[in-house]
Coordinates of C-alpha atoms and ligand atoms in Angstrom, one line a residue:
Chain A
M1 CA 105.4 116.2 131.8
T2 CA 108.2 117.4 129.8
Q3 CA 108.0 120.6 128.1
V4 CA 108.1 120.1 124.3
Q5 CA 109.6 123.1 122.2
S6 CA 106.7 124.2 120.0
D7 CA 108.8 125.4 117.2
G8 CA 111.1 122.2 117.0
P9 CA 110.4 119.1 115.0
L10 CA 107.3 117.0 116.2
L11 CA 108.7 114.1 114.3
S12 CA 112.5 113.5 113.3
V13 CA 113.5 110.5 111.3
K14 CA 117.1 109.6 110.9
S15 CA 118.6 107.2 108.5
L16 CA 115.6 104.7 108.9
H17 CA 116.0 101.1 107.0
H18 CA 113.8 98.2 107.1
Y19 CA 114.7 94.9 105.5
F20 CA 112.2 91.9 105.1
G21 CA 115.1 89.2 104.8
P22 CA 117.3 90.4 102.0
L23 CA 114.5 92.9 100.7
A24 CA 115.2 96.4 101.3
A25 CA 111.6 98.0 102.0
C26 CA 112.9 101.3 103.2
R27 CA 116.3 102.6 102.6
N28 CA 118.1 105.4 104.3
V29 CA 114.8 107.7 105.1
S30 CA 115.5 110.9 106.7
F31 CA 113.1 113.7 107.3
E32 CA 111.6 116.1 109.8
L33 CA 107.9 117.0 110.4
R34 CA 106.7 120.1 112.4
R35 CA 103.3 120.7 114.0
G36 CA 100.5 121.7 111.6
E37 CA 102.5 120.2 108.5
I38 CA 101.0 117.6 106.1
L39 CA 103.5 115.3 104.6
G40 CA 102.4 113.2 101.6
I41 CA 104.2 109.8 100.7
V42 CA 103.6 108.8 97.0
G43 CA 105.2 106.0 94.7
E44 CA 104.5 102.9 93.1
S45 CA 103.0 99.7 94.8
G46 CA 105.7 97.8 96.6
S47 CA 107.9 101.1 97.0
G48 CA 107.8 100.8 101.0
K49 CA 105.1 103.4 101.8
T50 CA 103.2 101.2 104.1
T51 CA 106.2 99.6 105.5
L52 CA 107.6 103.2 106.2
L53 CA 104.3 104.2 107.9
R54 CA 104.3 101.3 110.0
C55 CA 107.9 101.9 111.3
L56 CA 106.9 105.5 112.2
S57 CA 103.8 104.7 114.2
G58 CA 105.8 102.1 116.2
Q59 CA 104.2 99.1 114.8
L60 CA 107.4 97.7 113.1
A61 CA 110.8 98.1 114.5
P62 CA 113.1 99.5 111.9
T63 CA 116.1 97.2 111.1
S64 CA 118.3 100.5 111.8
G65 CA 117.8 104.1 112.2
E66 CA 115.8 106.1 114.5
V67 CA 112.1 107.7 114.9
L68 CA 112.3 110.7 117.3
F69 CA 108.9 111.9 118.3
A70 CA 108.2 114.8 120.5
S71 CA 105.9 113.3 123.0
R72 CA 104.0 115.3 125.7
R73 CA 105.2 112.8 128.3
H74 CA 108.8 112.0 127.4
G75 CA 109.9 115.0 125.1
L76 CA 111.8 114.2 122.0
T77 CA 112.7 110.6 122.3
D78 CA 113.4 107.7 120.1
I79 CA 110.2 105.8 120.3
F80 CA 112.1 102.5 119.7
A81 CA 114.3 103.2 122.8
L82 CA 111.1 103.4 125.1
S83 CA 109.4 100.3 126.7
E84 CA 106.4 98.6 124.7
Q85 CA 104.3 99.9 127.2
D86 CA 105.2 103.7 126.8
R87 CA 105.2 103.2 123.1
R88 CA 101.5 101.9 123.1
R89 CA 100.6 104.8 125.6
I90 CA 102.2 107.3 123.2
S91 CA 100.2 105.6 120.3
R92 CA 97.0 105.6 122.1
E93 CA 97.4 109.3 123.6
E94 CA 99.2 111.3 120.9
W95 CA 98.6 109.5 117.7
G96 CA 95.9 108.5 115.3
Y97 CA 96.0 105.9 112.4
V98 CA 93.5 105.9 109.8
H99 CA 93.6 102.7 107.7
Q100 CA 92.6 102.5 104.0
N101 CA 89.9 99.8 104.8
P102 CA 87.7 101.1 107.5
R103 CA 87.2 97.6 108.7
D104 CA 90.8 97.5 109.9
G105 CA 90.5 100.8 111.8
L106 CA 86.8 100.3 113.4
R107 CA 85.2 97.7 115.5
M108 CA 82.5 96.4 113.6
R109 CA 80.5 94.7 116.4
V110 CA 79.9 97.8 118.5
S111 CA 77.9 101.0 117.4
G112 CA 79.2 104.2 115.7
G113 CA 79.1 106.3 118.7
A114 CA 80.9 103.4 120.9
N115 CA 83.6 103.6 118.1
V116 CA 84.1 107.2 118.5
A117 CA 84.0 107.2 122.2
E118 CA 86.4 104.3 122.8
P119 CA 89.6 106.0 122.5
M120 CA 88.3 108.5 125.0
M121 CA 87.6 105.6 127.4
M122 CA 91.0 104.0 126.8
N123 CA 92.5 107.5 127.9
G124 CA 90.7 107.4 131.2
T125 CA 87.4 109.2 130.5
R126 CA 84.6 107.3 132.3
H127 CA 81.7 109.9 132.6
Y128 CA 79.1 108.5 130.1
G129 CA 77.2 111.9 129.6
Q130 CA 80.4 113.5 128.8
M131 CA 81.4 110.9 126.3
R132 CA 78.1 110.8 124.6
A133 CA 78.3 114.7 124.2
L134 CA 81.5 114.4 122.7
S135 CA 80.5 111.6 120.5
L136 CA 77.5 113.5 119.2
D137 CA 79.9 116.3 118.8
W138 CA 82.3 114.6 116.6
F139 CA 79.5 112.9 114.6
A140 CA 78.4 116.3 113.5
R141 CA 81.9 117.6 113.0
V142 CA 82.6 114.8 110.4
E143 CA 79.3 115.4 108.9
L144 CA 77.6 112.1 110.0
D145 CA 73.8 112.2 110.7
T146 CA 73.7 112.1 114.6
A147 CA 70.5 110.0 114.4
R148 CA 72.7 107.2 113.3
I149 CA 75.0 107.2 116.4
D150 CA 73.6 104.0 117.7
N151 CA 73.8 102.0 114.4
K152 CA 76.7 99.5 113.8
P153 CA 79.3 100.7 111.2
R154 CA 78.2 97.9 108.9
T155 CA 75.1 99.6 108.1
F156 CA 77.1 102.8 107.0
S157 CA 78.3 103.5 103.4
G158 CA 82.0 103.3 102.8
G159 CA 82.2 107.1 102.8
M160 CA 80.5 107.3 106.2
Q161 CA 82.6 104.5 107.6
Q162 CA 85.8 106.5 106.5
R163 CA 84.4 109.5 108.3
L164 CA 83.7 107.5 111.4
Q165 CA 87.5 106.2 111.4
I166 CA 88.5 109.8 111.0
A167 CA 86.4 111.0 114.0
R168 CA 87.5 107.8 116.0
N169 CA 91.2 108.9 115.4
L170 CA 90.8 112.5 116.2
I171 CA 88.5 112.7 119.1
H172 CA 91.2 112.2 121.7
G173 CA 93.0 115.3 120.5
P174 CA 96.5 113.6 118.8
S175 CA 99.1 115.7 117.6
L176 CA 100.0 113.3 114.8
V177 CA 97.8 111.3 112.4
F178 CA 99.0 108.6 110.2
M179 CA 96.7 107.8 107.2
D180 CA 97.2 105.0 104.6
E181 CA 95.2 105.6 101.4
P182 CA 92.5 107.4 103.5
T183 CA 90.2 108.1 100.4
G184 CA 91.2 104.7 98.4
G185 CA 88.1 102.8 97.8
L186 CA 85.8 105.9 97.6
D187 CA 83.7 107.5 94.9
V188 CA 85.3 110.6 93.5
S189 CA 82.7 113.0 94.9
V190 CA 82.7 111.5 98.3
Q191 CA 86.7 111.7 98.2
A192 CA 86.5 115.6 97.5
R193 CA 84.2 116.1 100.5
L194 CA 86.5 114.0 102.7
L195 CA 89.5 115.7 101.5
D196 CA 88.1 119.3 102.4
L197 CA 87.0 117.8 105.8
M198 CA 90.5 116.4 106.7
R199 CA 92.0 119.9 105.5
A200 CA 89.8 121.9 107.8
L201 CA 90.3 119.5 110.7
V202 CA 94.1 119.5 110.2
R203 CA 93.9 123.4 110.2
D204 CA 91.7 123.9 113.0
M205 CA 93.4 121.4 115.3
G206 CA 96.9 122.2 114.2
L207 CA 97.6 118.5 113.7
A208 CA 100.6 117.2 111.8
A209 CA 99.8 114.2 109.3
I210 CA 101.5 111.8 107.3
I211 CA 99.2 110.6 104.3
V212 CA 100.2 107.7 102.1
T213 CA 98.6 108.0 98.8
H214 CA 98.9 106.8 95.1
D215 CA 96.6 109.5 93.9
I216 CA 98.7 112.3 92.8
G217 CA 95.6 114.5 92.8
V218 CA 94.9 113.7 96.6
A219 CA 98.6 114.6 97.4
R220 CA 98.6 117.9 95.6
L221 CA 95.3 118.9 97.4
L222 CA 96.1 117.8 101.0
A223 CA 100.0 117.6 101.5
D224 CA 102.4 120.7 102.1
R225 CA 105.4 118.5 101.4
L226 CA 105.9 115.2 99.3
L227 CA 108.1 112.3 99.7
V228 CA 108.6 110.2 96.5
M229 CA 109.4 106.7 97.1
K230 CA 110.6 104.1 94.5
S231 CA 112.0 100.6 95.3
G232 CA 112.5 101.6 99.0
D233 CA 114.4 104.6 98.5
V234 CA 113.2 108.2 98.7
V235 CA 114.2 109.7 95.3
E236 CA 112.8 113.3 95.8
H237 CA 111.4 115.5 98.7
G238 CA 110.1 119.0 98.6
L239 CA 107.1 121.4 98.5
T240 CA 104.4 119.6 96.9
D241 CA 103.8 122.1 94.0
Q242 CA 107.4 122.3 93.4
V243 CA 107.8 118.5 93.3
L244 CA 104.8 118.0 90.9
D245 CA 105.3 121.1 88.8
D246 CA 109.3 120.9 88.4
P247 CA 110.1 117.4 89.4
Q248 CA 113.8 117.0 89.6
H249 CA 114.0 113.1 89.3
G250 CA 113.2 110.9 86.3
Y251 CA 111.0 108.6 88.2
T252 CA 109.0 111.7 89.4
Q253 CA 108.8 113.1 86.1
L254 CA 107.4 109.8 84.8
L255 CA 104.8 109.6 87.6
V256 CA 103.8 113.2 87.0
S257 CA 103.6 113.1 83.3
S258 CA 101.2 109.9 83.6
V259 CA 98.6 111.7 85.6
L260 CA 96.0 113.9 83.8
Q261 CA 96.5 117.3 85.3
I262 CA 93.8 118.8 87.1
Chain B
M1 CA 109.9 147.8 110.0
H2 CA 112.3 147.8 107.4
Q3 CA 113.6 150.8 105.7
N4 CA 111.8 152.1 102.6
D5 CA 114.9 151.5 100.3
Q6 CA 115.2 147.9 101.1
P7 CA 113.6 145.8 98.3
A8 CA 110.7 143.6 98.8
I9 CA 112.2 141.2 96.4
R10 CA 115.8 140.8 95.5
I11 CA 116.7 138.5 92.8
T12 CA 120.6 137.7 92.1
G13 CA 122.1 135.9 89.3
L14 CA 119.1 133.5 88.8
G15 CA 119.4 130.9 86.3
K16 CA 116.9 128.1 85.2
S17 CA 116.9 125.0 82.9
F18 CA 114.6 122.0 82.8
T19 CA 116.6 118.6 82.5
L20 CA 114.1 116.1 81.0
H21 CA 115.3 112.6 82.2
N22 CA 112.7 110.6 80.1
Q23 CA 113.8 112.1 76.9
G24 CA 117.3 111.3 76.7
A25 CA 118.3 113.6 79.7
A26 CA 117.5 116.7 77.2
V27 CA 118.4 120.1 78.8
V28 CA 116.0 123.0 78.0
P29 CA 117.9 126.3 79.0
V30 CA 115.4 129.1 79.9
F31 CA 117.1 132.0 81.5
A32 CA 120.6 132.6 83.1
D33 CA 122.0 135.5 85.2
V34 CA 118.8 137.3 86.0
S35 CA 119.2 140.0 88.5
L36 CA 116.0 142.3 89.8
E37 CA 115.1 144.4 92.7
V38 CA 111.5 145.3 93.1
R39 CA 110.5 147.7 95.8
S40 CA 107.3 148.5 97.7
G41 CA 104.8 150.5 95.6
E42 CA 106.3 149.0 92.4
C43 CA 104.8 146.9 89.7
V44 CA 107.3 145.4 87.3
V45 CA 106.0 143.8 84.1
L46 CA 107.9 140.9 82.7
A47 CA 107.8 141.4 78.9
G48 CA 109.3 138.8 76.3
A49 CA 107.7 136.7 73.4
S50 CA 105.9 133.5 74.2
G51 CA 108.2 130.8 75.6
M52 CA 110.9 133.0 76.7
G53 CA 110.3 132.1 80.2
K54 CA 108.1 134.9 81.9
S55 CA 106.0 132.4 83.8
T56 CA 109.1 130.3 84.7
L57 CA 110.6 133.4 86.3
L58 CA 107.4 134.2 88.2
R59 CA 107.1 130.5 89.2
S60 CA 110.7 130.5 90.5
I61 CA 110.0 133.7 92.6
Y62 CA 107.1 131.8 94.2
A63 CA 109.2 128.7 94.8
N64 CA 106.9 126.7 92.5
Y65 CA 109.9 126.1 90.3
L66 CA 113.5 125.3 91.6
P67 CA 116.1 127.3 89.9
C68 CA 119.5 125.9 88.9
A69 CA 121.7 128.9 90.1
G70 CA 121.2 132.2 92.0
S71 CA 118.8 133.4 94.8
V72 CA 115.4 134.9 95.0
E73 CA 115.2 136.7 98.5
I74 CA 111.8 138.0 99.8
S75 CA 111.5 140.4 102.9
H76 CA 109.5 138.5 105.4
D77 CA 109.0 139.9 108.7
S78 CA 111.7 142.5 107.9
Q79 CA 114.3 139.8 107.0
F80 CA 115.3 138.5 103.8
V81 CA 114.3 134.8 103.2
D82 CA 116.1 133.1 100.1
I83 CA 113.0 131.2 98.8
T84 CA 115.3 128.8 96.8
R85 CA 116.9 127.2 99.8
A86 CA 114.5 128.0 102.8
P87 CA 113.0 124.8 104.4
P88 CA 109.5 123.9 103.3
H89 CA 107.8 125.4 106.4
L90 CA 109.3 128.7 105.9
V91 CA 108.4 129.0 102.4
L92 CA 104.8 128.0 103.2
D93 CA 104.9 130.8 105.9
V94 CA 106.3 133.4 103.6
R95 CA 103.4 132.3 101.1
R96 CA 100.8 132.5 103.7
R97 CA 101.6 135.9 105.1
T98 CA 103.9 138.0 102.6
M99 CA 103.6 136.5 99.0
G100 CA 100.4 135.8 97.0
Y101 CA 100.4 134.4 93.4
V102 CA 97.4 134.6 91.2
S103 CA 98.1 131.7 88.7
Q104 CA 96.7 131.7 85.1
F105 CA 94.0 129.0 86.1
L106 CA 92.1 128.3 89.2
R107 CA 93.1 124.9 90.9
V108 CA 91.1 124.0 93.8
I109 CA 89.4 121.0 95.8
P110 CA 86.5 120.0 93.6
R111 CA 82.8 120.7 95.1
I112 CA 83.8 123.3 97.6
P113 CA 81.5 126.4 97.2
T114 CA 83.0 129.7 95.9
L115 CA 82.5 131.4 99.0
A116 CA 84.5 129.0 101.2
L117 CA 87.2 128.9 98.8
V118 CA 87.7 132.4 99.1
M119 CA 87.5 132.5 102.8
E120 CA 90.1 129.7 103.1
P121 CA 93.2 131.9 102.9
L122 CA 91.7 134.1 105.6
L123 CA 90.9 131.3 108.0
E124 CA 94.4 129.9 107.3
N125 CA 95.7 133.0 108.8
G126 CA 93.6 132.9 111.9
V127 CA 91.0 135.4 111.0
D128 CA 87.5 134.4 112.5
A129 CA 84.8 132.8 110.3
A130 CA 82.4 136.0 110.6
E131 CA 85.0 138.3 109.5
A132 CA 86.3 136.0 106.8
R133 CA 82.9 135.7 105.4
E134 CA 82.4 139.6 105.4
R135 CA 85.6 140.2 103.5
A136 CA 85.2 137.3 101.2
E137 CA 81.5 138.6 100.2
T138 CA 83.1 142.2 99.7
I139 CA 85.9 141.0 97.4
L140 CA 83.5 139.0 95.2
T141 CA 81.1 141.9 95.0
K142 CA 83.8 143.9 93.8
L143 CA 84.8 141.6 91.3
N144 CA 81.0 141.5 89.9
L145 CA 80.7 137.8 90.8
P146 CA 76.9 137.4 91.1
S147 CA 76.0 136.4 94.5
T148 CA 73.8 133.4 93.0
L149 CA 77.0 131.8 92.3
W150 CA 78.7 132.1 95.8
Q151 CA 77.3 128.8 97.2
L152 CA 78.3 126.9 94.1
P153 CA 81.4 125.2 93.2
P154 CA 83.5 127.0 90.3
A155 CA 83.8 123.8 88.2
T156 CA 80.9 124.8 86.0
F157 CA 81.7 128.7 85.9
S158 CA 82.8 130.3 82.7
G159 CA 86.5 131.1 82.2
G160 CA 86.2 134.6 83.2
E161 CA 84.1 133.9 86.3
Q162 CA 86.6 131.3 87.4
Q163 CA 89.4 133.6 86.8
R164 CA 87.7 136.2 89.0
V165 CA 87.4 133.6 91.8
N166 CA 91.0 133.1 91.4
I167 CA 91.9 136.7 91.8
A168 CA 89.4 137.0 94.8
R169 CA 91.2 134.0 96.7
V170 CA 94.6 136.2 96.6
M171 CA 93.2 139.9 96.7
V172 CA 91.1 139.1 99.8
R173 CA 94.3 139.2 101.5
E174 CA 96.6 142.1 101.6
Y175 CA 100.0 140.5 100.8
P176 CA 103.0 142.7 100.8
V177 CA 104.3 140.9 97.5
L178 CA 102.0 140.0 94.8
L179 CA 102.8 138.0 91.7
L180 CA 100.3 137.8 88.7
D181 CA 100.4 135.6 85.7
E182 CA 97.9 136.9 83.1
P183 CA 95.2 137.6 85.6
T184 CA 93.1 139.4 83.1
A185 CA 93.6 137.1 80.0
S186 CA 90.1 135.7 80.0
L187 CA 88.2 138.8 81.3
D188 CA 85.7 141.3 79.5
A189 CA 86.6 145.0 79.4
A190 CA 84.7 145.9 82.5
N191 CA 86.0 143.3 84.7
R192 CA 89.6 144.0 83.5
G193 CA 89.0 147.6 84.6
T194 CA 88.0 146.3 88.2
V195 CA 91.0 144.2 88.3
V196 CA 93.4 147.0 87.2
A197 CA 91.7 149.1 89.7
L198 CA 92.2 146.5 92.4
M199 CA 95.9 146.2 91.4
N200 CA 96.7 150.1 91.4
E201 CA 94.8 150.2 95.0
A202 CA 97.2 147.4 96.3
R203 CA 100.2 149.3 94.8
A204 CA 99.2 152.5 96.4
R205 CA 99.2 150.6 99.7
G206 CA 102.8 149.6 99.1
T207 CA 102.4 146.2 97.7
A208 CA 105.4 145.2 95.5
M209 CA 104.0 143.4 92.3
V210 CA 105.5 141.5 89.5
G211 CA 103.2 140.6 86.6
I212 CA 102.7 139.3 83.3
F213 CA 100.0 141.0 81.0
H214 CA 99.8 140.5 77.4
D215 CA 97.1 143.2 77.1
E216 CA 98.8 146.5 76.2
I217 CA 96.0 148.6 77.8
V218 CA 96.4 146.9 80.9
R219 CA 100.1 147.0 80.9
E220 CA 100.2 150.7 80.5
Q221 CA 97.7 151.1 83.2
V222 CA 99.6 149.2 86.1
A223 CA 103.2 148.9 85.0
T224 CA 106.0 151.2 86.9
R225 CA 108.7 149.4 84.9
L226 CA 109.2 146.7 82.3
F227 CA 111.5 144.0 82.7
D228 CA 112.5 141.9 79.4
V229 CA 113.1 138.3 80.2
A230 CA 114.2 137.7 76.5
R231 CA 117.4 139.5 77.2
H232 CA 118.4 136.9 79.8
R233 CA 118.0 134.0 77.3
A234 CA 120.2 131.2 78.2
A235 CA 122.0 129.6 75.4
A236 CA 121.0 125.9 74.5
Ligands
LIG301 N1 105.5 91.4 106.2 C1 106.1 91.4 105.2 N2 107.1 90.5 104.9 C2 107.8 90.4 103.8 N3 107.7 91.5 103.0 C3 107.0 92.3 103.0 C4 106.0 92.5 104.2 N4 105.5 93.6 104.3 C5 105.8 94.3 102.9 N5 106.5 93.3 102.2 C6 107.4 93.7 101.1 O1 108.1 94.9 101.1 C7 107.8 95.9 99.9 C8 107.1 97.1 100.5 O2 105.7 96.9 100.8 P1 104.8 98.0 101.2 O3 103.4 97.3 101.8 O4 105.5 99.0 102.0 O5 104.5 98.7 99.7 P2 103.6 100.0 99.5 O6 104.4 101.1 99.0 O7 102.6 100.4 100.6 O8 102.7 99.3 98.2 P3 101.1 99.7 98.0 O9 101.0 101.0 97.1 O10 100.7 98.5 97.1 O11 100.4 99.3 99.3 C9 107.1 94.9 99.0 O12 107.9 94.3 98.2 C10 106.3 93.9 100.0 O13 106.0 92.7 99.3
LIG302 N1 107.4 122.4 84.0 C1 108.2 122.5 82.9 N2 109.1 121.5 82.6 C2 109.7 121.4 81.3 N3 109.8 122.6 80.7 C3 109.1 123.6 81.0 C4 108.3 123.8 82.3 N4 107.7 125.0 82.4 C5 108.4 125.7 81.4 N5 108.9 125.0 80.6 C6 109.6 125.5 79.3 O1 110.3 126.7 79.4 C7 110.3 127.6 78.5 C8 109.7 129.0 79.0 O2 108.2 128.7 79.3 P1 107.4 129.8 80.0 O3 106.1 129.2 80.4 O4 107.9 130.5 81.0 O5 107.3 130.8 78.8 P2 106.4 132.1 78.8 O6 107.5 133.3 78.4 O7 105.7 132.4 80.0 O8 105.4 132.1 77.4 P3 104.0 132.3 77.3 O9 103.9 133.9 77.0 O10 103.5 131.7 76.2 O11 103.1 132.1 78.5 C9 109.3 127.0 77.5 O12 110.2 126.4 76.5 C10 108.8 125.8 78.3 O13 108.6 124.8 77.4
LIG303 MG1 100.6 100.2 101.0
LIG304 MG1 103.5 132.3 80.6

């Protein structure tokens, strides 16, 4: 295993571009992320947030630019210079990806407990008792009723499904988690609990996270830093409270002024 | 350890204006060429009429606002960090361990109980849960917040109760640098007295403070020096 410097960047993105035909979905994106940091990506619909997240998480090869990740196995490497197999392995072992719609991130045909245990199984755990114990532990950590562990996800509410998805994406101890609108379709009060839960988990596990959201309130409470996107460009990037309280770019000023202050 | 004569805060040639891009790029100048040093054990009170830029200066020290010129250096681990240019992770580290800020209003995740909110800054600094709880309870008791409220989120609290939660969240730690924007504005006389006592205890421990206090009595009880922001008013 290659030793990774713990104070260096976990993720380093250099001049990333992605084009769909003539359309520039992401243009010249560069930033670094460290362990324990939460980066928020905000911007209007169609500004390229999901496209960027898919490039960063190895699902979509950028048209140009680099995505360097400090992997436990390979050290700091451009993930797109690795083989498909190595990239999949990093994704399985070292990342989590929480989808906006829990149905895209869960297996609806197997039980809640199996959904949570599966990532461990894919990473080589075979011991049933061990898996069961860890699944129960994670049910409790995301505040799901452990009595429901054998129920199918479709019998869970939207907020419960989202917590299940979060457990499934954290159980294997990733160092980086991607989240696309994780509190999207949820009731405001459920959102608040979930936000607090995610903050505590990130703090306790020392994770880094990249969270796409259109909700400025969510960004303010969850993210350390913000990247503001407009038509594929990053128009502003800085400390969350600075970007929201003293926005420098006209688009960010518009975005912030159109939101009710909390 | 740094020498006693090294300031905790060193502001040099600081200037701030706002450019309102959606209002014809109008420029609102606030202050220019502010230089100020604050040492351990000092409490500098910012003076000046409403709208002169007191809060803007305080927020610029905390890196909440981005100045247009000059620097704000904070003594952090015995080294100066220019907060106006430091990378985000370093600014956050300075805020986590060196510099606390009591804002005028409480802003927190909704639906989290008060006690948990006050424990949070300690947990973030690696204090274990039992100790964090004890310290949170101590500060809430000192601030006379009834224990019946501790398990409730502060959303429904009175203005004065919310402000005391806000103060507790910062004062539960012993930051070497403390910034306060009207922390006593919505408090009654008794609670104001408690907060003044807490501030003076912090100063006696060597905390460097910069504050805004409209209340004359409070100002006289805590200030070691006044700094008139209006004298640095930038021309329009
Ligand atoms: N597979 C694709 N093929 C062609 N165009 C695409 C594809 N995926 C996205 N786009 C286009 O790229 C642009 C950016 O899309 P993206 O999904 O990244 O936006 P977004 O910022 O996530 O928006 P939203 O907030 O609505 O989810 C859009 O114009 C979209 O239509
Ligand atoms: N985020 C902002 N965007 C634009 N202008 C701002 C912003 N914050 C402050 N200002 C402007 O800067 C000037 C100084 O405001 P500031 O809040 O610093 O005054 P103050 O001295 O604290 O006043 P008060 O005693 O009323 O609190 C005002 O003209 C204000 O409108
Ligand atoms: Mg999207
Ligand atoms: Mg003010």
